[in-house]
Coordinates of C-alpha atoms in Angstrom, one line a residue:
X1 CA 22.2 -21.1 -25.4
X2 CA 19.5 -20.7 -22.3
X3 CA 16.8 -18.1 -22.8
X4 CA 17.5 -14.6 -20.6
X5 CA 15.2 -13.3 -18.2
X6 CA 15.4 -9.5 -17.1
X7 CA 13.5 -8.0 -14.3
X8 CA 14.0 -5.6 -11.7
X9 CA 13.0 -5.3 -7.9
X10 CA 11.9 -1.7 -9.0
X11 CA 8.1 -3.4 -9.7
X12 CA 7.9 -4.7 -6.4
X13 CA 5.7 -2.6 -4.4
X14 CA 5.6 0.3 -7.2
X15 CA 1.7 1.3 -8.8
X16 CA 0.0 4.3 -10.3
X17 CA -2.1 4.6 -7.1
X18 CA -5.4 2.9 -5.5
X19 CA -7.7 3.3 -8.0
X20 CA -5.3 2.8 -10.9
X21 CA -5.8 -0.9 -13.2
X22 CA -2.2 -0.7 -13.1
X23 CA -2.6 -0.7 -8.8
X24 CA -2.4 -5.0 -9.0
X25 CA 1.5 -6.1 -9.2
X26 CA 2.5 -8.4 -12.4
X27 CA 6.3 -8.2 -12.9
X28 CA 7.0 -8.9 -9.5
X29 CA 4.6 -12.0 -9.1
X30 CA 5.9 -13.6 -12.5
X31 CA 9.2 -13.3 -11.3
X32 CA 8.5 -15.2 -8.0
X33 CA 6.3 -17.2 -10.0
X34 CA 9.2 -18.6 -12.0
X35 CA 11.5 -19.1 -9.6
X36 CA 8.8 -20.9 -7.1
X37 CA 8.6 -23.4 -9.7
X38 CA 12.5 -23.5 -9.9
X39 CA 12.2 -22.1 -13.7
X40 CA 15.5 -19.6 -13.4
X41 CA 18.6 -21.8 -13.6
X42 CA 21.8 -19.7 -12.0
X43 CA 22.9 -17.3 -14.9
X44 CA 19.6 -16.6 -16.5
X45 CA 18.6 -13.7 -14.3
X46 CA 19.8 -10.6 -15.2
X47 CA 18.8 -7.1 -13.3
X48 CA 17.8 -4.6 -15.6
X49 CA 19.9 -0.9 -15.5
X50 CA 17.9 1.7 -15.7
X51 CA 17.9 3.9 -19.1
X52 CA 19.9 7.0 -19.3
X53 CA 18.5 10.2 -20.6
X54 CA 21.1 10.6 -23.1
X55 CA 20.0 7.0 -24.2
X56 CA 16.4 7.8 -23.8
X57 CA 16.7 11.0 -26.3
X58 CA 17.5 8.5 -28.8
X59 CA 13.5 8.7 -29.5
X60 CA 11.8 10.7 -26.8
X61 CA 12.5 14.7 -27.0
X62 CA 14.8 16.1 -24.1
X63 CA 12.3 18.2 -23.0
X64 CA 9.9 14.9 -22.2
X65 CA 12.6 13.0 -20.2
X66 CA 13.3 16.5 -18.6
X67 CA 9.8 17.2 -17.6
X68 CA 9.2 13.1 -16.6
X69 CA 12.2 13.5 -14.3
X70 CA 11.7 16.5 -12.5
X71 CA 7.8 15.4 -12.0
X72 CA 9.3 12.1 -10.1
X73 CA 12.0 14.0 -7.6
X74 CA 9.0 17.0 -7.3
X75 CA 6.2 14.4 -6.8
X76 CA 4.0 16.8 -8.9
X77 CA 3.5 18.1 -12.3
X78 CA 3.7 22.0 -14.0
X79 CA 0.7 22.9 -15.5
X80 CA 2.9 23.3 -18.5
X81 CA 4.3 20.0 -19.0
X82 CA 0.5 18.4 -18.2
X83 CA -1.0 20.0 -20.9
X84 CA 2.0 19.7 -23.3
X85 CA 3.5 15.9 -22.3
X86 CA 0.2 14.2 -20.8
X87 CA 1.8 13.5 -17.2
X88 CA -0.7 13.5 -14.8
X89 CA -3.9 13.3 -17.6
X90 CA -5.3 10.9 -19.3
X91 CA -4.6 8.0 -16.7
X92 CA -0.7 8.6 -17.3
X93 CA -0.5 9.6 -13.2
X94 CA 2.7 11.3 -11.5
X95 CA 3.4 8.3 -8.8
X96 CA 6.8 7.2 -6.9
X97 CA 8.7 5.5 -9.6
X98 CA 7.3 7.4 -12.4
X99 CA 10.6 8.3 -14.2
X100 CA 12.6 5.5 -12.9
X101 CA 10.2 2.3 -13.4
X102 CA 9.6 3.2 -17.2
X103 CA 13.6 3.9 -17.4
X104 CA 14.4 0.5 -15.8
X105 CA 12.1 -1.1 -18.5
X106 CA 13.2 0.7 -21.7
X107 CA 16.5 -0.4 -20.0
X108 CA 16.0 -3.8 -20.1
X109 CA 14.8 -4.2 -23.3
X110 CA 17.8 -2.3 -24.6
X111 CA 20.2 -4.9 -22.6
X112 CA 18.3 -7.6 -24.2
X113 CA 18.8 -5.7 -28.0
X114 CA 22.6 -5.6 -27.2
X115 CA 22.5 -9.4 -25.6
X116 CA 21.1 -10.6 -29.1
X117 CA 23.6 -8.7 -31.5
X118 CA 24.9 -12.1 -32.3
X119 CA 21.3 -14.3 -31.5
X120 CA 19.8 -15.3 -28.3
X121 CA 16.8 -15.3 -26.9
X122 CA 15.3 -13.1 -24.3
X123 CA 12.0 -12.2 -22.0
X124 CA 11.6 -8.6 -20.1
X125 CA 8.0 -8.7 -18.8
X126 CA 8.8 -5.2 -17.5
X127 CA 8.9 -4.0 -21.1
X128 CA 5.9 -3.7 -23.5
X129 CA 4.9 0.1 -23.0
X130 CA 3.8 0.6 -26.9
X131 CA 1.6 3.8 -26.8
X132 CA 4.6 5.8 -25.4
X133 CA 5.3 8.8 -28.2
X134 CA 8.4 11.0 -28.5
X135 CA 7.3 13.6 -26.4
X136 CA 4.7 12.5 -24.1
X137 CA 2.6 10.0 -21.9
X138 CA -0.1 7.9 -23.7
X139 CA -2.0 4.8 -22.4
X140 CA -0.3 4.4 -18.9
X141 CA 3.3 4.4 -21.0
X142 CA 5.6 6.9 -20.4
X143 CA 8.3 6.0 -22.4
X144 CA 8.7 3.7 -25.6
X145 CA 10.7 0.5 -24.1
X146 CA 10.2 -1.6 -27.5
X147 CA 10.5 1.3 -29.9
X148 CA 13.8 1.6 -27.9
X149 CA 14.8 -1.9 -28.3
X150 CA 13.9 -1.7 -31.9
X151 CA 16.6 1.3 -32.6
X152 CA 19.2 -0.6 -30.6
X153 CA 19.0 -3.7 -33.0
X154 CA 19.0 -0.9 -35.8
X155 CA 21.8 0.6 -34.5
X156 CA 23.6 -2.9 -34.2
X157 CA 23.4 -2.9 -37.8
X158 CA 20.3 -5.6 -38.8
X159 CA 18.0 -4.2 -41.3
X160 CA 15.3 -6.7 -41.2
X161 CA 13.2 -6.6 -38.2
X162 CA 9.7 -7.6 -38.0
X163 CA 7.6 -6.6 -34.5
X164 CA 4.4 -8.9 -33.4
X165 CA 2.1 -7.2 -30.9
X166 CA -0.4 -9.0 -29.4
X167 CA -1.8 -6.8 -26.5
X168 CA -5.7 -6.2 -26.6
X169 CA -4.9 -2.7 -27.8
X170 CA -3.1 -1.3 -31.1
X171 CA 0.6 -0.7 -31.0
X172 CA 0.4 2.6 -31.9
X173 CA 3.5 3.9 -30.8
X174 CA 5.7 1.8 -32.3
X175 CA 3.6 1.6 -35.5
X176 CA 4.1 5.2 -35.6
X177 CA 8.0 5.0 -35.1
X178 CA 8.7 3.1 -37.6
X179 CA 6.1 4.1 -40.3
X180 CA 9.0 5.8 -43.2
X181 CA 11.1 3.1 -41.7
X182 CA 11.2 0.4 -44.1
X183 CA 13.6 -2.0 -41.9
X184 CA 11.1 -2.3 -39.2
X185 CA 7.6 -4.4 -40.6
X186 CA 4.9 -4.0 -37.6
X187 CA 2.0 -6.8 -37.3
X188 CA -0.6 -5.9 -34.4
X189 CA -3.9 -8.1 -33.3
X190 CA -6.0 -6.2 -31.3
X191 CA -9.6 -5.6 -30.6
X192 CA -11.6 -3.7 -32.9
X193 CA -12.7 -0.6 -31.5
X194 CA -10.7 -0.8 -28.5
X195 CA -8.6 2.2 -27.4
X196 CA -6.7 3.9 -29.0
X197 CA -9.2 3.5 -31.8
X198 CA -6.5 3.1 -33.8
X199 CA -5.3 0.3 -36.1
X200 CA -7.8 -0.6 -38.9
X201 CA -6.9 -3.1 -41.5
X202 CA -6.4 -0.7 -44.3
X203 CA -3.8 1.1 -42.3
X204 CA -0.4 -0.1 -43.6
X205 CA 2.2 2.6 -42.6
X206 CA 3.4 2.9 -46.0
X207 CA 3.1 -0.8 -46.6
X208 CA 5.5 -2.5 -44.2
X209 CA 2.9 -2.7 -41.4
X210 CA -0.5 -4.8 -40.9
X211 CA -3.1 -4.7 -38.9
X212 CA -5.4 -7.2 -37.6
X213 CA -8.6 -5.8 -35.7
X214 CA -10.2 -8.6 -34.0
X215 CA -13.7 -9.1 -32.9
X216 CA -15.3 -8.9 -29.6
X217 CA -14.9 -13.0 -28.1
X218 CA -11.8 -13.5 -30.3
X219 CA -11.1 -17.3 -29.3
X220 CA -8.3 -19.9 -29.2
X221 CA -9.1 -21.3 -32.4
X222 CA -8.9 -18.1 -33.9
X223 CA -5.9 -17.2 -32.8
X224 CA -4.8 -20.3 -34.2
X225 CA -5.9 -19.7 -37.2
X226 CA -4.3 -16.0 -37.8
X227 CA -1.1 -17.3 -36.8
X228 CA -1.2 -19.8 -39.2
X229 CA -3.0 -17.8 -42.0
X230 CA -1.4 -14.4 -41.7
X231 CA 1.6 -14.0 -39.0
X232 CA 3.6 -17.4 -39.6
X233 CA 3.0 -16.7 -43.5
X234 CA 4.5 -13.1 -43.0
X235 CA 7.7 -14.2 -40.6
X236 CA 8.1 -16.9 -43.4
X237 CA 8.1 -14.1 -46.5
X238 CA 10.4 -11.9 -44.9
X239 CA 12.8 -14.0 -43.2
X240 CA 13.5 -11.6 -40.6
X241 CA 16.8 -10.9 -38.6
X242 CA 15.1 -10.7 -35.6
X243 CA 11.5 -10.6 -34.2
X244 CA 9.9 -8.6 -31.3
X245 CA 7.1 -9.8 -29.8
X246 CA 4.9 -7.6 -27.2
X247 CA 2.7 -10.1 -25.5
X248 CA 0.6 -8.1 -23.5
X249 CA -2.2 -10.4 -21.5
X250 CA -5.0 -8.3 -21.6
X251 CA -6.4 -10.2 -24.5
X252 CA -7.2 -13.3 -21.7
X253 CA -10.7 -13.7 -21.2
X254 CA -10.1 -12.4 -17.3
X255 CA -9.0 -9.5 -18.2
X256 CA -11.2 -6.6 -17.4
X257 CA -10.1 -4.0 -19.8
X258 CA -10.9 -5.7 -23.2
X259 CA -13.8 -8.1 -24.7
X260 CA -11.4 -10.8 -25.6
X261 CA -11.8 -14.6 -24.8
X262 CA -8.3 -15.9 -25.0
X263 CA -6.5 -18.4 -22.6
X264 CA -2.8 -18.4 -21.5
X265 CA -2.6 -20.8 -24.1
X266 CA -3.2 -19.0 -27.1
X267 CA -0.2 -16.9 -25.8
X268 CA 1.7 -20.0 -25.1
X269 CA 1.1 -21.0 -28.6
X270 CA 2.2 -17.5 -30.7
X271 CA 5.1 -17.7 -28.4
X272 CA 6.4 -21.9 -29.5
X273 CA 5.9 -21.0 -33.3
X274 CA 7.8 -18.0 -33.3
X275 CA 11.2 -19.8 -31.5
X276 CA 13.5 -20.9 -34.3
X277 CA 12.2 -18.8 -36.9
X278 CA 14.7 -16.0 -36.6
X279 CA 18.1 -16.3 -34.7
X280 CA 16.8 -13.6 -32.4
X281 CA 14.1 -13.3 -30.3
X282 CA 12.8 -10.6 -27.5
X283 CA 9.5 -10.9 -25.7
X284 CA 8.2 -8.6 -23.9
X285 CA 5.0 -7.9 -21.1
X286 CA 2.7 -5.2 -22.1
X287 CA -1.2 -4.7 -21.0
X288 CA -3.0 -6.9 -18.2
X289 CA -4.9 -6.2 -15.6
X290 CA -6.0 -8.9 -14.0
X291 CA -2.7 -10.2 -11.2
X292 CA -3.7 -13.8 -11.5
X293 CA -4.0 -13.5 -15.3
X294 CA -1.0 -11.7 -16.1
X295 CA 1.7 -13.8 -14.4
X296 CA 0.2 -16.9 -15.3
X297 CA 0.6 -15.7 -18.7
X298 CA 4.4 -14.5 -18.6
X299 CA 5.1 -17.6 -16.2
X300 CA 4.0 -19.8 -18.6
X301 CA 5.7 -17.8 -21.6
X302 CA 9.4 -18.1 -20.1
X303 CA 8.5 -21.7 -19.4
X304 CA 8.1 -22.6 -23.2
X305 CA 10.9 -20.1 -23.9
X306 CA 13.1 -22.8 -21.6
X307 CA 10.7 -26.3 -23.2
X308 CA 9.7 -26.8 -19.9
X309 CA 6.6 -28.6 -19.1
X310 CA 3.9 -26.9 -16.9
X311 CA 2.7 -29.2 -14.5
X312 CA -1.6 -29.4 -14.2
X313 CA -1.1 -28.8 -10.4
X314 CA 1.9 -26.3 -9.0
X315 CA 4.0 -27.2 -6.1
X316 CA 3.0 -25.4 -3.2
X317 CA 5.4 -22.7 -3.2
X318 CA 4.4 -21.2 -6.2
X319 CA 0.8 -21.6 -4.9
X320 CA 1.7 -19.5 -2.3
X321 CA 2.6 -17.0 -4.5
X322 CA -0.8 -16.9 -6.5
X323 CA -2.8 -16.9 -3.0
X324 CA -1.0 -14.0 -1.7
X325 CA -2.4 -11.6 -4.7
X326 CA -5.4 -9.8 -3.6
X327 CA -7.7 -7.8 -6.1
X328 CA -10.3 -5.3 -5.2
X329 CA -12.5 -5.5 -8.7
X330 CA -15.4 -8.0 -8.4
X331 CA -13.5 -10.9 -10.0
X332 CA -10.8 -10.6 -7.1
X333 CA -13.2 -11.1 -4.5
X334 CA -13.5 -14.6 -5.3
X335 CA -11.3 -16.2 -7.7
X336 CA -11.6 -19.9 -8.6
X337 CA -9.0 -22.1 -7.7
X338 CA -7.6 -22.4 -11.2
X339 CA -5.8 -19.0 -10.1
X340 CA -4.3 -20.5 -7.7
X341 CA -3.1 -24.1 -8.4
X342 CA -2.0 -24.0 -11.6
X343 CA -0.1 -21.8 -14.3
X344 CA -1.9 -23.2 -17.8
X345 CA -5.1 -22.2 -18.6
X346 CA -7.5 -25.2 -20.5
X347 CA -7.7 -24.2 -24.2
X348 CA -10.5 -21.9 -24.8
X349 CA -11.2 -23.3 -28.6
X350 CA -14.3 -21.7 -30.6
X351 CA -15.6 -21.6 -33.9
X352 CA -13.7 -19.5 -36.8
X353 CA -15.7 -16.7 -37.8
X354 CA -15.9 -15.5 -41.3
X355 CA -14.6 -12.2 -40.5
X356 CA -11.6 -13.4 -39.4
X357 CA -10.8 -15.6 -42.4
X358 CA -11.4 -12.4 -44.6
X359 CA -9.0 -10.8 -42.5
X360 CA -6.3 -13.1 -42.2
X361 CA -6.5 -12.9 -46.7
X362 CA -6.4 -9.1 -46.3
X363 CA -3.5 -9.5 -44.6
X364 CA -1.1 -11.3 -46.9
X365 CA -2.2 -8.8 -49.8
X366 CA 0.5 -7.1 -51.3
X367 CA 2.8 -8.4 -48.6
X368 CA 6.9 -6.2 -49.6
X369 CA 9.5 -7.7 -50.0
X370 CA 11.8 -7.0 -47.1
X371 CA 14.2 -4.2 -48.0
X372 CA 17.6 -4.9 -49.6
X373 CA 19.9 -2.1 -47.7
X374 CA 23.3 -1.0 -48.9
X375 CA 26.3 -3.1 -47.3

């Protein structure tokens, strides 16, 4: 059964405004990405619907989706529902789409839940909007699209579910979701003392999640070694139903809203080991700010999804695609040619640091058992 890929044309041409890190476009270009390279065979692209409310309430609070609609058909926001939901603070801005874009991804990662009910695999780059909480904007997420997908598998009737998030930044909205939830165990690498500030090691959400704060120049090799210390030992102790995996690209070295030093690779990598260890498999998009970065990243995550090999040099269509980003931070003004000719990063290995051998111990500590639910 071929991997599913679900997008939307709703991310072509949409952003938070100028000055915005989500101004660059990422869905968009990883879609053309993939098909330049002749990636999508017919079938394997699906549009994404866009969420319902009535579907939407099934986490968020009615008076959220209420006030999120009427701020996109009013193009503003009531003093009210700024102070009280966070749209239009905090770098959660009122823009065209603002209802509708979030709405089409917490769509498709629903679709993707419902695709899976009897296994599959399945990439939505448009999803991956963890910080959302029930009743308001938080980290430029308005709504919850994996939270959502989460409930859909629940409500599909699996009660072992473990959820992987490697974005640069805690998971903290889904963490939260699911912390007196013992059918849902949450893993996040992140950087330490990135925002939300949120995530230390200790924190365990009642025990079924972990947390794995990472260190400023977090490398390939240490990656590595987490996955094969801590996450693989995890997925392999709980045997899970089916696994979530937000793989945000802001942890690449290019990035300009973290202090990591990952490559594509590293991504690449988490992605290969988790296929065949549960019988269903969702990855999502999530954090990135850098255009070239990001969909080189999700490019190259649908094309080991599919076992397809990346080429070192990229025919010249999908070149074309990469030369027709443009980026106004001082990285964009000029990029090296990597960016443009090819989709795989070269390895970036390191050494291992000590704290990141303590922390992949602390992690299996006291590892539950997964939960043993009524039939």
């Amino acid at each position: 059964m071929r991997p599913l890929l679900i997008g939307s044309e709703i991310y072509r041409g949409s952003t938070y405004g100028p000055k915005h890190p989500l101004a660059i476009p990422r869905v968009s270009t990883m879609l053309d990405l993939v098909q330049a390279m002749g990636w999508v065979a017919p079938g394997q692209y699906l549009d994404s619907p866009r969420a319902t409310p009535d579907q939407l309430t099934r986490f968020h609070t009615p008076d959220y989706i209420a006030a999120l609609m009427q701020a996109e058909a009013t193009q503003a926001v009531d003093p009210a529902h700024r102070d009280r939901h966070r749209i239009g603070a905090d770098g959660n801005p009122v823009y065209r789409e603002v209802f509708s874009r979030p709405a089409t991804g917490a769509g498709g990662v629903m679709l993707a839940a419902t695709l899976t009910a009897e296994g599959g695999v399945v990439h939505v780059p448009g999803g991956g909007t963890h910080h959302g909480q029930p009743d308001r904007a938080s980290g430029f997420c308005y709504l919850n699209d994996a939270v959502l997908g989460l409930m859909t598998w629940l409500d599909l009737g699996l009660d072992n579910i473990l959820y992987l998030d490697i974005d640069a930044h805690h998971g903290d909205g889904v963490e939260a979701a699911f912390a007196d939830d013992p059918r849902v165990f949450t893993v996040s690498v992140h950087e330490d003392g990135r925002w939300p500030n949120s995530g230390p090691v200790e924190n365990r959400a009642g025990g079924h999640a972990r947390n794995l704060p990472v260190p400023e120049g977090f490398n390939d090799s240490e990656m590595d070694f987490l996955l094969r210390h801590a996450v693989l030992p995890i997925l392999r102790q709980r045997r899970p139903q089916a696994v979530m995996l937000q793989c945000g690209a802001d942890a690449i070295a290019e990035d300009p809203l973290s202090r990591l030093a990952l490559s594509n690779a590293a991504h690449r990598a988490v992605v290969a080991a988790l296929m065949g260890l549960a019988p269903r498999l969702i990855v999502l998009g999530g954090g990135g700010y850098n255009p070239w970065s990001v969909a080189r990243c999700w490019a190259g995550v649908w094309a080991t999804l599919n076992c397809l090999p990346i080429p070192p040099r990229i025919p010249a269509g999908a070149e074309a695609v990469l030369r027709g980003l443009a980026w106004t931070r001082a990285a964009g003004r000029n990029p090296p040619e990597s960016w443009f000719t090819s989709i795989a990063d070269a390895p970036r290995p390191g050494p291992v640091r000590p704290e990141i051998r303590a922390l992949a111990a602390r992690t299996l500590e006291g590892l539950p058992e997964p939960a043993k639910l009524p039939a």
